[in-house]
CSV table of C-alpha atoms and ligand atoms in Angstrom, one decimal:
chain,number,residue,atom,x,y,z
A,132,MET,CA,79.9,14.1,-29.9
A,133,LEU,CA,81.3,13.9,-26.6
A,134,TYR,CA,79.2,11.8,-23.9
A,135,ILE,CA,80.2,13.0,-20.7
A,136,GLY,CA,78.7,13.1,-17.1
A,137,CYS,CA,79.4,12.5,-13.5
A,138,HIS,CA,78.5,10.6,-10.5
A,139,LEU,CA,75.1,11.7,-9.1
A,140,SER,CA,73.0,10.9,-6.2
A,141,SER,CA,70.1,8.8,-6.7
A,142,SER,CA,68.3,9.8,-3.6
A,143,ASN,CA,65.6,11.7,-5.3
A,144,GLY,CA,64.8,9.0,-7.9
A,145,PHE,CA,65.6,8.4,-11.5
A,146,GLN,CA,64.1,11.3,-13.4
A,147,ALA,CA,65.6,13.8,-10.8
A,148,MET,CA,69.1,12.5,-11.9
A,149,GLY,CA,68.2,12.8,-15.5
A,150,LYS,CA,67.3,16.6,-15.0
A,151,GLN,CA,70.1,17.2,-12.8
A,152,ALA,CA,72.5,15.8,-15.5
A,153,LEU,CA,71.0,18.1,-18.2
A,154,SER,CA,71.4,21.1,-15.8
A,155,ILE,CA,75.2,20.6,-15.8
A,156,GLY,CA,75.5,19.7,-19.5
A,157,ALA,CA,76.0,16.0,-19.1
A,158,ASN,CA,74.6,13.4,-21.5
A,159,THR,CA,75.4,10.3,-19.4
A,160,PHE,CA,75.7,9.8,-15.7
A,161,GLN,CA,76.5,7.3,-12.9
A,162,PHE,CA,74.6,6.5,-9.8
A,163,PHE,CA,74.9,4.0,-7.0
A,164,THR,CA,72.1,1.3,-7.0
A,165,ARG,CA,71.9,1.7,-3.3
A,166,ASN,CA,73.8,3.1,-0.4
A,167,PRO,CA,77.6,2.6,-1.5
A,168,ARG,CA,78.1,0.6,1.7
A,169,GLY,CA,75.4,-1.8,0.9
A,170,SER,CA,71.9,-2.0,2.6
A,171,LYS,CA,68.4,-2.3,1.1
A,172,ALA,CA,67.5,-0.5,-1.9
A,173,LYS,CA,64.3,1.5,-2.4
A,174,GLU,CA,61.8,-0.2,-4.6
A,175,ILE,CA,61.6,1.3,-8.0
A,176,ASP,CA,58.8,3.6,-8.9
A,177,PRO,CA,58.0,2.4,-12.6
A,178,GLN,CA,56.7,5.9,-13.6
A,179,ASP,CA,59.7,7.6,-12.4
A,180,ALA,CA,61.9,5.1,-14.3
A,181,ALA,CA,59.8,5.5,-17.4
A,182,ALA,CA,60.2,9.3,-17.3
A,183,LEU,CA,64.0,8.9,-17.1
A,184,VAL,CA,63.9,6.5,-20.3
A,185,THR,CA,61.9,9.2,-22.1
A,186,LEU,CA,64.4,11.9,-21.0
A,187,LEU,CA,67.3,9.8,-22.0
A,188,LYS,CA,66.0,9.3,-25.4
A,189,GLU,CA,64.8,12.9,-26.1
A,190,HIS,CA,68.3,14.1,-25.1
A,191,HIS,CA,70.2,11.4,-26.9
A,192,PHE,CA,72.1,10.2,-23.8
A,193,ALA,CA,74.7,7.6,-24.1
A,194,PRO,CA,74.0,4.6,-21.8
A,195,ILE,CA,74.1,5.4,-18.2
A,196,ILE,CA,75.9,3.6,-15.5
A,197,ALA,CA,74.7,2.0,-12.4
A,198,HIS,CA,77.5,1.4,-9.9
A,199,ALA,CA,77.2,-1.7,-7.4
A,200,PRO,CA,77.9,-0.8,-3.7
A,201,TYR,CA,81.6,-1.0,-2.8
A,202,THR,CA,80.9,-3.6,-0.1
A,203,LEU,CA,80.1,-6.1,-2.8
A,204,ASN,CA,82.8,-9.0,-2.8
A,205,PRO,CA,81.9,-12.0,-4.7
A,206,ALA,CA,85.5,-13.2,-4.2
A,207,SER,CA,85.3,-13.1,-0.4
A,208,ALA,CA,86.4,-16.2,1.7
A,209,ASP,CA,83.2,-15.7,3.8
A,210,THR,CA,80.1,-17.3,2.6
A,211,LYS,CA,77.7,-14.7,4.0
A,212,THR,CA,79.5,-11.9,2.2
A,213,ARG,CA,79.5,-13.8,-1.0
A,214,GLU,CA,75.8,-14.5,-0.5
A,215,PHE,CA,75.3,-10.8,0.0
A,216,ALA,CA,77.0,-9.9,-3.4
A,217,TRP,CA,74.9,-12.4,-5.2
A,218,LEU,CA,71.6,-11.4,-3.8
A,219,THR,CA,72.4,-7.7,-4.2
A,220,MET,CA,73.6,-8.0,-7.8
A,221,GLN,CA,70.8,-10.2,-8.7
A,222,ASP,CA,68.4,-7.6,-7.3
A,223,ASP,CA,70.2,-4.7,-8.9
A,224,LEU,CA,69.9,-6.4,-12.3
A,225,ARG,CA,66.3,-7.0,-11.7
A,226,ARG,CA,65.7,-3.4,-10.9
A,227,MET,CA,68.0,-2.2,-14.0
A,228,GLU,CA,65.3,-3.8,-16.3
A,229,TYR,CA,63.0,-0.8,-15.5
A,230,VAL,CA,65.9,1.2,-17.5
A,231,PRO,CA,66.8,-1.4,-20.0
A,232,GLY,CA,69.8,-1.1,-22.3
A,233,ASN,CA,72.3,0.5,-19.8
A,234,LEU,CA,75.2,-0.6,-17.9
A,235,TYR,CA,76.0,-2.0,-14.5
A,236,ASN,CA,79.5,-1.6,-13.2
A,237,PHE,CA,81.2,-3.5,-10.2
A,238,HIS,CA,84.5,-4.0,-8.6
A,239,PRO,CA,85.5,-7.5,-9.3
A,240,GLY,CA,86.3,-8.0,-5.8
A,241,SER,CA,89.2,-8.8,-3.4
A,242,HIS,CA,90.6,-12.3,-2.9
A,243,VAL,CA,91.6,-11.5,0.9
A,244,GLY,CA,94.5,-13.9,0.8
A,245,GLN,CA,92.9,-16.8,-0.9
A,246,GLY,CA,94.9,-16.0,-4.1
A,247,THR,CA,93.9,-14.5,-7.3
A,248,GLN,CA,93.0,-17.8,-8.9
A,249,THR,CA,90.6,-18.7,-6.2
A,250,GLY,CA,89.2,-15.1,-6.3
A,251,ILE,CA,88.7,-15.2,-10.0
A,252,ALA,CA,86.8,-18.6,-9.8
A,253,LEU,CA,84.5,-17.2,-7.2
A,254,ILE,CA,83.7,-14.1,-9.4
A,255,GLN,CA,82.9,-16.3,-12.4
A,256,ARG,CA,80.8,-18.5,-10.3
A,257,MET,CA,78.7,-15.5,-9.4
A,258,LEU,CA,78.3,-14.2,-12.9
A,259,ASN,CA,77.5,-17.6,-14.2
A,260,LYS,CA,74.7,-18.0,-11.6
A,261,ILE,CA,73.2,-14.5,-11.9
A,262,LEU,CA,73.4,-13.4,-15.6
A,263,THR,CA,70.4,-14.3,-17.7
A,264,PRO,CA,70.0,-14.6,-21.4
A,265,GLN,CA,66.8,-12.2,-21.2
A,266,GLN,CA,68.5,-9.3,-19.4
A,267,HIS,CA,68.9,-6.0,-21.2
A,268,THR,CA,71.9,-4.7,-19.1
A,269,THR,CA,75.5,-5.0,-19.8
A,270,VAL,CA,77.7,-6.0,-16.6
A,271,LEU,CA,81.1,-4.2,-16.5
A,272,LEU,CA,84.2,-5.2,-14.7
A,273,GLU,CA,86.0,-2.0,-13.5
A,274,THR,CA,89.7,-1.9,-14.0
A,275,MET,CA,91.2,-1.6,-10.4
A,276,ALA,CA,94.2,0.0,-8.9
A,277,GLY,CA,95.3,-3.1,-7.1
A,278,LYS,CA,94.8,-1.8,-3.5
A,279,GLY,CA,95.3,-4.8,-0.9
A,280,SER,CA,94.1,-8.0,-2.6
A,281,GLU,CA,91.8,-6.3,-5.3
A,282,ILE,CA,91.3,-8.4,-8.4
A,283,GLY,CA,91.4,-6.6,-11.7
A,284,ARG,CA,94.5,-4.7,-11.5
A,285,THR,CA,95.8,-6.1,-14.9
A,286,PHE,CA,94.0,-6.6,-18.2
A,287,ASP,CA,95.2,-10.2,-17.8
A,288,GLU,CA,93.1,-10.7,-14.7
A,289,LEU,CA,90.0,-9.2,-16.3
A,290,ALA,CA,90.4,-11.2,-19.5
A,291,THR,CA,90.7,-14.4,-17.3
A,292,ILE,CA,87.4,-13.5,-15.5
A,293,LEU,CA,85.7,-12.8,-18.9
A,294,ASP,CA,87.1,-16.1,-20.2
A,295,GLY,CA,85.1,-18.2,-17.8
A,296,VAL,CA,81.8,-16.4,-18.0
A,297,GLN,CA,79.1,-18.2,-20.2
A,298,LEU,CA,76.8,-15.4,-21.3
A,299,THR,CA,79.8,-13.5,-22.4
A,300,ASP,CA,77.7,-11.0,-24.6
A,301,LYS,CA,76.3,-9.6,-21.3
A,302,MET,CA,79.8,-8.5,-20.2
A,303,GLY,CA,82.0,-5.6,-20.8
A,304,VAL,CA,84.6,-3.7,-19.2
A,305,CYS,CA,84.7,0.1,-17.7
A,306,LEU,CA,88.2,1.5,-17.7
A,307,ASP,CA,89.1,3.9,-14.9
A,308,THR,CA,92.0,6.4,-15.7
A,309,CYS,CA,92.9,6.8,-12.1
A,310,HIS,CA,92.9,3.0,-11.4
A,311,ILE,CA,94.9,2.0,-14.5
A,312,HIS,CA,97.5,4.9,-13.7
A,313,ASP,CA,97.7,3.5,-10.1
A,314,ALA,CA,97.9,0.0,-11.3
A,315,GLY,CA,100.9,1.0,-13.3
A,316,TYR,CA,99.6,1.5,-17.1
A,317,SER,CA,101.1,4.8,-18.0
A,318,ILE,CA,98.7,7.1,-19.9
A,319,THR,CA,101.8,8.8,-21.4
A,320,LYS,CA,101.7,5.8,-23.6
A,321,LEU,CA,98.0,5.6,-24.2
A,322,ASP,CA,98.3,3.9,-27.7
A,323,ASP,CA,100.4,1.1,-26.1
A,324,VAL,CA,98.0,0.7,-23.3
A,325,LEU,CA,95.0,0.4,-25.6
A,326,THR,CA,96.9,-2.0,-27.9
A,327,GLU,CA,97.5,-4.3,-24.8
A,328,PHE,CA,93.8,-4.0,-23.8
A,329,ASP,CA,92.7,-4.9,-27.2
A,330,LYS,CA,95.1,-7.9,-27.4
A,331,LYS,CA,94.1,-9.2,-24.0
A,332,ILE,CA,90.4,-8.3,-23.6
A,333,GLY,CA,89.3,-6.8,-26.9
A,334,LEU,CA,88.4,-3.2,-27.4
A,335,SER,CA,84.9,-4.2,-28.3
A,336,ARG,CA,84.4,-5.1,-24.7
A,337,LEU,CA,85.2,-1.6,-23.5
A,338,LYS,CA,81.8,0.1,-22.8
A,339,ALA,CA,82.6,3.1,-20.6
A,340,VAL,CA,85.5,5.2,-19.0
A,341,HIS,CA,85.7,6.7,-15.6
A,342,LEU,CA,87.6,9.9,-16.2
A,343,ASN,CA,89.6,10.8,-13.0
A,344,ASP,CA,92.9,12.4,-12.2
A,345,SER,CA,94.9,10.6,-9.7
A,346,LEU,CA,96.5,11.9,-6.5
A,347,ASN,CA,99.2,9.3,-6.4
A,348,SER,CA,102.1,8.2,-8.7
A,349,LEU,CA,102.1,5.5,-11.6
A,350,GLY,CA,101.9,2.0,-9.9
A,351,SER,CA,101.1,3.3,-6.4
A,352,HIS,CA,98.1,1.1,-6.1
A,353,LYS,CA,96.4,3.7,-4.0
A,354,ASP,CA,93.2,4.6,-5.6
A,355,ARG,CA,92.7,8.4,-4.5
A,356,HIS,CA,90.9,10.4,-7.3
A,357,ALA,CA,91.9,13.8,-7.9
A,358,VAL,CA,90.0,16.7,-9.9
A,359,ILE,CA,90.8,17.1,-13.6
A,360,GLY,CA,94.3,18.7,-13.8
A,361,GLY,CA,94.7,18.3,-10.1
A,362,GLY,CA,96.7,15.1,-9.9
A,363,GLN,CA,99.5,13.2,-11.4
A,364,ILE,CA,97.9,12.5,-14.8
A,365,GLY,CA,97.1,16.0,-15.8
A,366,THR,CA,94.7,17.6,-18.1
A,367,ASP,CA,96.6,17.0,-21.3
A,368,LEU,CA,96.6,13.4,-21.0
A,369,LEU,CA,93.0,13.2,-19.9
A,370,SER,CA,92.1,15.1,-23.1
A,371,ALA,CA,94.1,12.6,-25.0
A,372,VAL,CA,91.8,10.0,-23.6
A,373,ILE,CA,88.6,11.6,-24.6
A,374,ASN,CA,90.0,12.3,-28.0
A,375,HIS,CA,91.5,8.9,-28.7
A,376,PRO,CA,90.0,7.3,-31.8
A,377,ALA,CA,89.3,4.0,-30.1
A,378,LEU,CA,87.6,5.7,-27.0
A,379,LYS,CA,85.9,9.0,-28.3
A,380,GLN,CA,82.5,7.5,-28.8
A,381,LEU,CA,82.3,5.9,-25.3
A,382,PRO,CA,80.4,7.4,-22.3
A,383,PHE,CA,83.0,9.2,-20.0
A,384,CYS,CA,81.9,9.5,-16.4
A,385,LEU,CA,83.7,11.8,-13.9
A,386,GLU,CA,84.2,10.6,-10.2
A,387,THR,CA,86.4,13.4,-9.3
A,388,PRO,CA,85.9,15.0,-5.7
A,389,ASN,CA,83.5,17.7,-6.7
A,390,ASP,CA,80.2,19.3,-5.8
A,391,LEU,CA,77.7,19.8,-8.8
A,392,ASP,CA,79.1,23.2,-9.8
A,393,GLY,CA,82.5,21.6,-9.9
A,394,TYR,CA,81.2,19.0,-12.2
A,395,ALA,CA,79.6,21.5,-14.5
A,396,ARG,CA,83.0,23.3,-14.8
A,397,GLU,CA,84.8,20.0,-15.6
A,398,ILE,CA,82.3,19.0,-18.3
A,399,LYS,CA,82.6,22.4,-19.8
A,400,LEU,CA,86.3,22.2,-19.7
A,401,LEU,CA,86.5,18.7,-21.3
A,402,ARG,CA,83.8,19.8,-24.0
A,403,SER,CA,86.1,22.6,-25.0
A,404,LEU,CA,89.0,20.1,-25.2
A,405,TYR,CA,87.2,17.6,-27.4
A,406,ARG,CA,87.5,17.5,-31.2
A,407,ASP,CA,84.4,16.4,-33.0
B,29,FE,FE1,84.2,2.0,-9.0
B,30,FE,FE1,85.7,4.3,-11.1
B,31,ZN,ZN1,88.5,4.7,-7.5
């Protein structure tokens, strides 16, 4: 069974996202926990959240993915920015308990000239402060393209972050196909890439895949998503990703530049390419 969905707007609440996902043939989805640029989140309506939990169970959804705002930077040199990241993630994880058992994905951060080591230490410090043994959400580090001083452009960096987190069973990784391509991992050699992932991080830590084509070339460190088949990765390699034995049970989430109809078409296309 292929678990596939796309990024949806959360502005109409939880249950509305579940219904929208169903309407486009999705059985997972992603949403921003609040405005992607940050700001205050609407308080959760427990009834609305419970309705989504029921819908997800009834329709056998894979785990859904909450995405932290892009402005979150726990590796910042600025105390206020780091504090914002801590408070935001803490609040998001508290709110995620209304839909327990799902995933919370974030961009590890940018070290902004302090160096990777310092950046990594700051990310670990936040996670060790915020994660709790009681939480029912798995927190995912996203593989990054390596724009600017972004941390998480190599599997080594992600492995190093994870090594320093105490509640390690609350952590996982989300692999973004556009980002790894832009970071220099060639999907033409998918087996090798996954072998390296397994050696350094462990495939058991891989909890979700962002399925995107990339406008730019291998190793460009740009991070510009393209529609499936509209970029430099191409439909054949993305089909190989959803069909890879090590990946095919994971939730795949499209973050391609599309409206809802475009997402419905891509989901249909990928379902036609999936071998059960
Ligand atoms: Fe992301
Ligand atoms: Fe992504
Ligand atoms: Zn991206």
